[in-house]
PDB file of N, CA and C in Angstrom:
ATOM      1  N   MET A   1       0.836  -1.176   0.000  1.00 52.00           N
ATOM      2  CA  MET A   1       0.000   0.000   0.000  1.00 52.00           C
ATOM      3  C   MET A   1       0.883   1.242   0.000  1.00 52.00           C
ATOM      4  N   SER A   2       0.450   2.239  -0.661  1.00 68.00           N
ATOM      5  CA  SER A   2       1.202   3.480  -0.823  1.00 68.00           C
ATOM      6  C   SER A   2       1.125   4.347   0.436  1.00 68.00           C
ATOM      7  N   ASP A   3       2.173   5.139   0.668  1.00 79.00           N
ATOM      8  CA  ASP A   3       2.161   6.100   1.770  1.00 79.00           C
ATOM      9  C   ASP A   3       1.237   7.270   1.462  1.00 79.00           C
ATOM     10  N   ASP A   4       0.800   7.376   0.211  1.00 90.00           N
ATOM     11  CA  ASP A   4      -0.066   8.477  -0.205  1.00 90.00           C
ATOM     12  C   ASP A   4      -1.547   8.175  -0.004  1.00 90.00           C
ATOM     13  N   LEU A   5      -1.876   6.955   0.382  1.00 95.00           N
ATOM     14  CA  LEU A   5      -3.268   6.558   0.567  1.00 95.00           C
ATOM     15  C   LEU A   5      -3.451   5.995   1.969  1.00 95.00           C
ATOM     16  N   LEU A   6      -4.382   6.566   2.714  1.00 96.00           N
ATOM     17  CA  LEU A   6      -4.695   6.098   4.058  1.00 96.00           C
ATOM     18  C   LEU A   6      -6.076   5.470   4.019  1.00 96.00           C
ATOM     19  N   VAL A   7      -6.153   4.190   4.362  1.00 97.00           N
ATOM     20  CA  VAL A   7      -7.428   3.470   4.410  1.00 97.00           C
ATOM     21  C   VAL A   7      -7.752   3.211   5.873  1.00 97.00           C
ATOM     22  N   ILE A   8      -8.903   3.678   6.300  1.00 97.00           N
ATOM     23  CA  ILE A   8      -9.340   3.521   7.684  1.00 97.00           C
ATOM     24  C   ILE A   8     -10.590   2.657   7.679  1.00 97.00           C
ATOM     25  N   LYS A   9     -10.509   1.501   8.320  1.00 97.00           N
ATOM     26  CA  LYS A   9     -11.643   0.572   8.382  1.00 97.00           C
ATOM     27  C   LYS A   9     -12.475   0.898   9.630  1.00 97.00           C
ATOM     28  N   TYR A  10     -13.207   2.019   9.524  1.00 96.00           N
ATOM     29  CA  TYR A  10     -14.012   2.520  10.636  1.00 96.00           C
ATOM     30  C   TYR A  10     -15.073   3.441  10.046  1.00 96.00           C
ATOM     31  N   ASN A  11     -16.224   3.484  10.658  1.00 97.00           N
ATOM     32  CA  ASN A  11     -17.303   4.341  10.171  1.00 97.00           C
ATOM     33  C   ASN A  11     -17.052   5.786  10.599  1.00 97.00           C
ATOM     34  N   LEU A  12     -16.584   6.609   9.668  1.00 97.00           N
ATOM     35  CA  LEU A  12     -16.338   8.020   9.958  1.00 97.00           C
ATOM     36  C   LEU A  12     -17.464   8.921   9.456  1.00 97.00           C
ATOM     37  N   LEU A  13     -18.550   8.339   8.995  1.00 97.00           N
ATOM     38  CA  LEU A  13     -19.670   9.139   8.490  1.00 97.00           C
ATOM     39  C   LEU A  13     -20.224  10.131   9.516  1.00 97.00           C
ATOM     40  N   PRO A  14     -20.255   9.804  10.823  1.00 96.00           N
ATOM     41  CA  PRO A  14     -20.768  10.793  11.776  1.00 96.00           C
ATOM     42  C   PRO A  14     -19.942  12.079  11.811  1.00 96.00           C
ATOM     43  N   TRP A  15     -18.699  12.034  11.351  1.00 97.00           N
ATOM     44  CA  TRP A  15     -17.823  13.201  11.374  1.00 97.00           C
ATOM     45  C   TRP A  15     -17.572  13.758   9.975  1.00 97.00           C
ATOM     46  N   TYR A  16     -18.288  13.237   8.990  1.00 96.00           N
ATOM     47  CA  TYR A  16     -18.117  13.701   7.606  1.00 96.00           C
ATOM     48  C   TYR A  16     -18.913  14.976   7.388  1.00 96.00           C
ATOM     49  N   ASN A  17     -18.245  16.012   6.892  1.00 94.00           N
ATOM     50  CA  ASN A  17     -18.887  17.286   6.589  1.00 94.00           C
ATOM     51  C   ASN A  17     -19.051  17.364   5.068  1.00 94.00           C
ATOM     52  N   GLU A  18     -20.270  17.199   4.603  1.00 93.00           N
ATOM     53  CA  GLU A  18     -20.538  17.197   3.162  1.00 93.00           C
ATOM     54  C   GLU A  18     -20.244  18.538   2.503  1.00 93.00           C
ATOM     55  N   LEU A  19     -20.483  19.618   3.207  1.00 94.00           N
ATOM     56  CA  LEU A  19     -20.268  20.941   2.618  1.00 94.00           C
ATOM     57  C   LEU A  19     -18.799  21.189   2.302  1.00 94.00           C
ATOM     58  N   ASP A  20     -17.922  20.765   3.196  1.00 91.00           N
ATOM     59  CA  ASP A  20     -16.482  20.959   3.000  1.00 91.00           C
ATOM     60  C   ASP A  20     -15.808  19.739   2.385  1.00 91.00           C
ATOM     61  N   ASP A  21     -16.530  18.620   2.315  1.00 91.00           N
ATOM     62  CA  ASP A  21     -15.993  17.341   1.845  1.00 91.00           C
ATOM     63  C   ASP A  21     -14.747  16.969   2.668  1.00 91.00           C
ATOM     64  N   ARG A  22     -14.872  17.093   3.982  1.00 94.00           N
ATOM     65  CA  ARG A  22     -13.784  16.829   4.920  1.00 94.00           C
ATOM     66  C   ARG A  22     -14.300  15.984   6.083  1.00 94.00           C
ATOM     67  N   ILE A  23     -13.378  15.368   6.784  1.00 96.00           N
ATOM     68  CA  ILE A  23     -13.679  14.671   8.023  1.00 96.00           C
ATOM     69  C   ILE A  23     -13.350  15.641   9.160  1.00 96.00           C
ATOM     70  N   ASP A  24     -14.299  15.879  10.051  1.00 96.00           N
ATOM     71  CA  ASP A  24     -14.114  16.834  11.141  1.00 96.00           C
ATOM     72  C   ASP A  24     -13.408  16.153  12.318  1.00 96.00           C
ATOM     73  N   VAL A  25     -12.089  16.138  12.275  1.00 96.00           N
ATOM     74  CA  VAL A  25     -11.294  15.442  13.292  1.00 96.00           C
ATOM     75  C   VAL A  25     -11.199  16.230  14.594  1.00 96.00           C
ATOM     76  N   GLU A  26     -11.638  17.479  14.609  1.00 95.00           N
ATOM     77  CA  GLU A  26     -11.508  18.311  15.809  1.00 95.00           C
ATOM     78  C   GLU A  26     -12.660  18.142  16.796  1.00 95.00           C
ATOM     79  N   GLN A  27     -13.662  17.361  16.453  1.00 96.00           N
ATOM     80  CA  GLN A  27     -14.761  17.133  17.387  1.00 96.00           C
ATOM     81  C   GLN A  27     -14.255  16.329  18.579  1.00 96.00           C
ATOM     82  N   VAL A  28     -14.793  16.630  19.747  1.00 96.00           N
ATOM     83  CA  VAL A  28     -14.349  16.010  20.996  1.00 96.00           C
ATOM     84  C   VAL A  28     -14.495  14.492  20.974  1.00 96.00           C
ATOM     85  N   ASP A  29     -15.548  13.988  20.363  1.00 97.00           N
ATOM     86  CA  ASP A  29     -15.799  12.544  20.381  1.00 97.00           C
ATOM     87  C   ASP A  29     -15.118  11.790  19.236  1.00 97.00           C
ATOM     88  N   PHE A  30     -14.278  12.464  18.460  1.00 98.00           N
ATOM     89  CA  PHE A  30     -13.572  11.793  17.364  1.00 98.00           C
ATOM     90  C   PHE A  30     -12.503  10.874  17.949  1.00 98.00           C
ATOM     91  N   PRO A  31     -12.376   9.641  17.440  1.00 97.00           N
ATOM     92  CA  PRO A  31     -11.388   8.688  17.975  1.00 97.00           C
ATOM     93  C   PRO A  31      -9.947   9.222  17.857  1.00 97.00           C
ATOM     94  N   THR A  32      -9.251   9.273  18.974  1.00 97.00           N
ATOM     95  CA  THR A  32      -7.918   9.869  19.058  1.00 97.00           C
ATOM     96  C   THR A  32      -6.911   9.192  18.137  1.00 97.00           C
ATOM     97  N   ALA A  33      -6.870   7.878  18.121  1.00 97.00           N
ATOM     98  CA  ALA A  33      -5.887   7.157  17.295  1.00 97.00           C
ATOM     99  C   ALA A  33      -6.082   7.466  15.811  1.00 97.00           C
ATOM    100  N   ILE A  34      -7.331   7.567  15.385  1.00 97.00           N
ATOM    101  CA  ILE A  34      -7.608   7.865  13.980  1.00 97.00           C
ATOM    102  C   ILE A  34      -7.268   9.328  13.679  1.00 97.00           C
ATOM    103  N   ARG A  35      -7.564  10.227  14.612  1.00 97.00           N
ATOM    104  CA  ARG A  35      -7.214  11.644  14.446  1.00 97.00           C
ATOM    105  C   ARG A  35      -5.710  11.787  14.209  1.00 97.00           C
ATOM    106  N   GLU A  36      -4.908  11.081  14.987  1.00 97.00           N
ATOM    107  CA  GLU A  36      -3.451  11.173  14.853  1.00 97.00           C
ATOM    108  C   GLU A  36      -2.978  10.668  13.491  1.00 97.00           C
ATOM    109  N   ARG A  37      -3.584   9.597  13.004  1.00 96.00           N
ATOM    110  CA  ARG A  37      -3.211   9.065  11.687  1.00 96.00           C
ATOM    111  C   ARG A  37      -3.552  10.047  10.575  1.00 96.00           C
ATOM    112  N   ILE A  38      -4.718  10.679  10.665  1.00 96.00           N
ATOM    113  CA  ILE A  38      -5.135  11.643   9.645  1.00 96.00           C
ATOM    114  C   ILE A  38      -4.247  12.882   9.692  1.00 96.00           C
ATOM    115  N   GLN A  39      -3.953  13.364  10.886  1.00 95.00           N
ATOM    116  CA  GLN A  39      -3.095  14.540  11.007  1.00 95.00           C
ATOM    117  C   GLN A  39      -1.686  14.253  10.515  1.00 95.00           C
ATOM    118  N   ALA A  40      -1.197  13.032  10.722  1.00 94.00           N
ATOM    119  CA  ALA A  40       0.132  12.653  10.233  1.00 94.00           C
ATOM    120  C   ALA A  40       0.165  12.625   8.708  1.00 94.00           C
ATOM    121  N   LEU A  41      -0.972  12.336   8.080  1.00 93.00           N
ATOM    122  CA  LEU A  41      -1.051  12.311   6.620  1.00 93.00           C
ATOM    123  C   LEU A  41      -0.879  13.713   6.041  1.00 93.00           C
ATOM    124  N   GLY A  42      -1.367  14.717   6.735  1.00 93.00           N
ATOM    125  CA  GLY A  42      -1.293  16.093   6.235  1.00 93.00           C
ATOM    126  C   GLY A  42      -2.517  16.428   5.394  1.00 93.00           C
ATOM    127  N   GLU A  43      -2.331  17.287   4.407  1.00 93.00           N
ATOM    128  CA  GLU A  43      -3.437  17.674   3.520  1.00 93.00           C
ATOM    129  C   GLU A  43      -3.858  16.468   2.682  1.00 93.00           C
ATOM    130  N   TYR A  44      -5.165  16.296   2.530  1.00 95.00           N
ATOM    131  CA  TYR A  44      -5.673  15.117   1.832  1.00 95.00           C
ATOM    132  C   TYR A  44      -6.909  15.439   1.014  1.00 95.00           C
ATOM    133  N   ASN A  45      -7.161  14.573   0.044  1.00 95.00           N
ATOM    134  CA  ASN A  45      -8.428  14.544  -0.685  1.00 95.00           C
ATOM    135  C   ASN A  45      -9.181  13.327  -0.194  1.00 95.00           C
ATOM    136  N   LEU A  46     -10.450  13.477   0.003  1.00 95.00           N
ATOM    137  CA  LEU A  46     -11.297  12.375   0.435  1.00 95.00           C
ATOM    138  C   LEU A  46     -11.699  11.579  -0.797  1.00 95.00           C
ATOM    139  N   LYS A  47     -11.226  10.333  -0.881  1.00 95.00           N
ATOM    140  CA  LYS A  47     -11.581   9.497  -2.036  1.00 95.00           C
ATOM    141  C   LYS A  47     -12.936   8.853  -1.838  1.00 95.00           C
ATOM    142  N   THR A  48     -13.099   8.142  -0.717  1.00 95.00           N
ATOM    143  CA  THR A  48     -14.384   7.507  -0.423  1.00 95.00           C
ATOM    144  C   THR A  48     -14.650   7.553   1.074  1.00 95.00           C
ATOM    145  N   VAL A  49     -15.919   7.593   1.411  1.00 95.00           N
ATOM    146  CA  VAL A  49     -16.325   7.470   2.806  1.00 95.00           C
ATOM    147  C   VAL A  49     -17.618   6.666   2.829  1.00 95.00           C
ATOM    148  N   THR A  50     -17.561   5.517   3.485  1.00 96.00           N
ATOM    149  CA  THR A  50     -18.735   4.654   3.639  1.00 96.00           C
ATOM    150  C   THR A  50     -18.826   4.269   5.111  1.00 96.00           C
ATOM    151  N   ARG A  51     -19.843   3.525   5.457  1.00 96.00           N
ATOM    152  CA  ARG A  51     -19.963   3.141   6.862  1.00 96.00           C
ATOM    153  C   ARG A  51     -18.964   2.055   7.255  1.00 96.00           C
ATOM    154  N   LYS A  52     -18.276   1.475   6.279  1.00 97.00           N
ATOM    155  CA  LYS A  52     -17.285   0.438   6.574  1.00 97.00           C
ATOM    156  C   LYS A  52     -15.851   0.905   6.417  1.00 97.00           C
ATOM    157  N   GLU A  53     -15.627   1.939   5.599  1.00 97.00           N
ATOM    158  CA  GLU A  53     -14.257   2.315   5.278  1.00 97.00           C
ATOM    159  C   GLU A  53     -14.182   3.748   4.765  1.00 97.00           C
ATOM    160  N   THR A  54     -13.053   4.395   5.051  1.00 97.00           N
ATOM    161  CA  THR A  54     -12.766   5.732   4.539  1.00 97.00           C
ATOM    162  C   THR A  54     -11.388   5.705   3.890  1.00 97.00           C
ATOM    163  N   GLN A  55     -11.276   6.312   2.716  1.00 97.00           N
ATOM    164  CA  GLN A  55      -9.991   6.390   2.021  1.00 97.00           C
ATOM    165  C   GLN A  55      -9.631   7.853   1.832  1.00 97.00           C
ATOM    166  N   LEU A  56      -8.431   8.195   2.305  1.00 97.00           N
ATOM    167  CA  LEU A  56      -7.911   9.553   2.172  1.00 97.00           C
ATOM    168  C   LEU A  56      -6.635   9.504   1.360  1.00 97.00           C
ATOM    169  N   GLU A  57      -6.526  10.388   0.389  1.00 96.00           N
ATOM    170  CA  GLU A  57      -5.347  10.426  -0.482  1.00 96.00           C
ATOM    171  C   GLU A  57      -4.566  11.706  -0.199  1.00 96.00           C
ATOM    172  N   LYS A  58      -3.292  11.540   0.121  1.00 95.00           N
ATOM    173  CA  LYS A  58      -2.431  12.682   0.437  1.00 95.00           C
ATOM    174  C   LYS A  58      -2.275  13.571  -0.794  1.00 95.00           C
ATOM    175  N   ILE A  59      -2.368  14.883  -0.576  1.00 92.00           N
ATOM    176  CA  ILE A  59      -2.131  15.843  -1.647  1.00 92.00           C
ATOM    177  C   ILE A  59      -0.621  15.984  -1.803  1.00 92.00           C
ATOM    178  N   LYS A  60      -0.148  15.716  -3.003  1.00 85.00           N
ATOM    179  CA  LYS A  60       1.295  15.782  -3.258  1.00 85.00           C
ATOM    180  C   LYS A  60       1.748  17.231  -3.327  1.00 85.00           C
ATOM    181  N   GLU A  61       2.863  17.487  -2.656  1.00 77.00           N
ATOM    182  CA  GLU A  61       3.445  18.830  -2.679  1.00 77.00           C
ATOM    183  C   GLU A  61       4.139  19.047  -4.003  1.00 77.00           C
ATOM    184  N   ARG A  62       4.063  20.278  -4.489  1.00 68.00           N
ATOM    185  CA  ARG A  62       4.662  20.582  -5.799  1.00 68.00           C
ATOM    186  C   ARG A  62       5.988  21.230  -5.634  1.00 68.00           C
TER     187      ARG A  62
END
């Protein structure tokens, strides 16, 4: 698996913000371990979000 793609096997839909197309990791009830993984990834594009899995793709720096 690539370092540019983060696959999380967890339902993140409760924290999905459709307007911004982002996962709201700053909410108090957001799982800490997953928050740390997403923050370590840096800027990302949301590829997919379902109740079983979320895929985040790192934005490549130019």
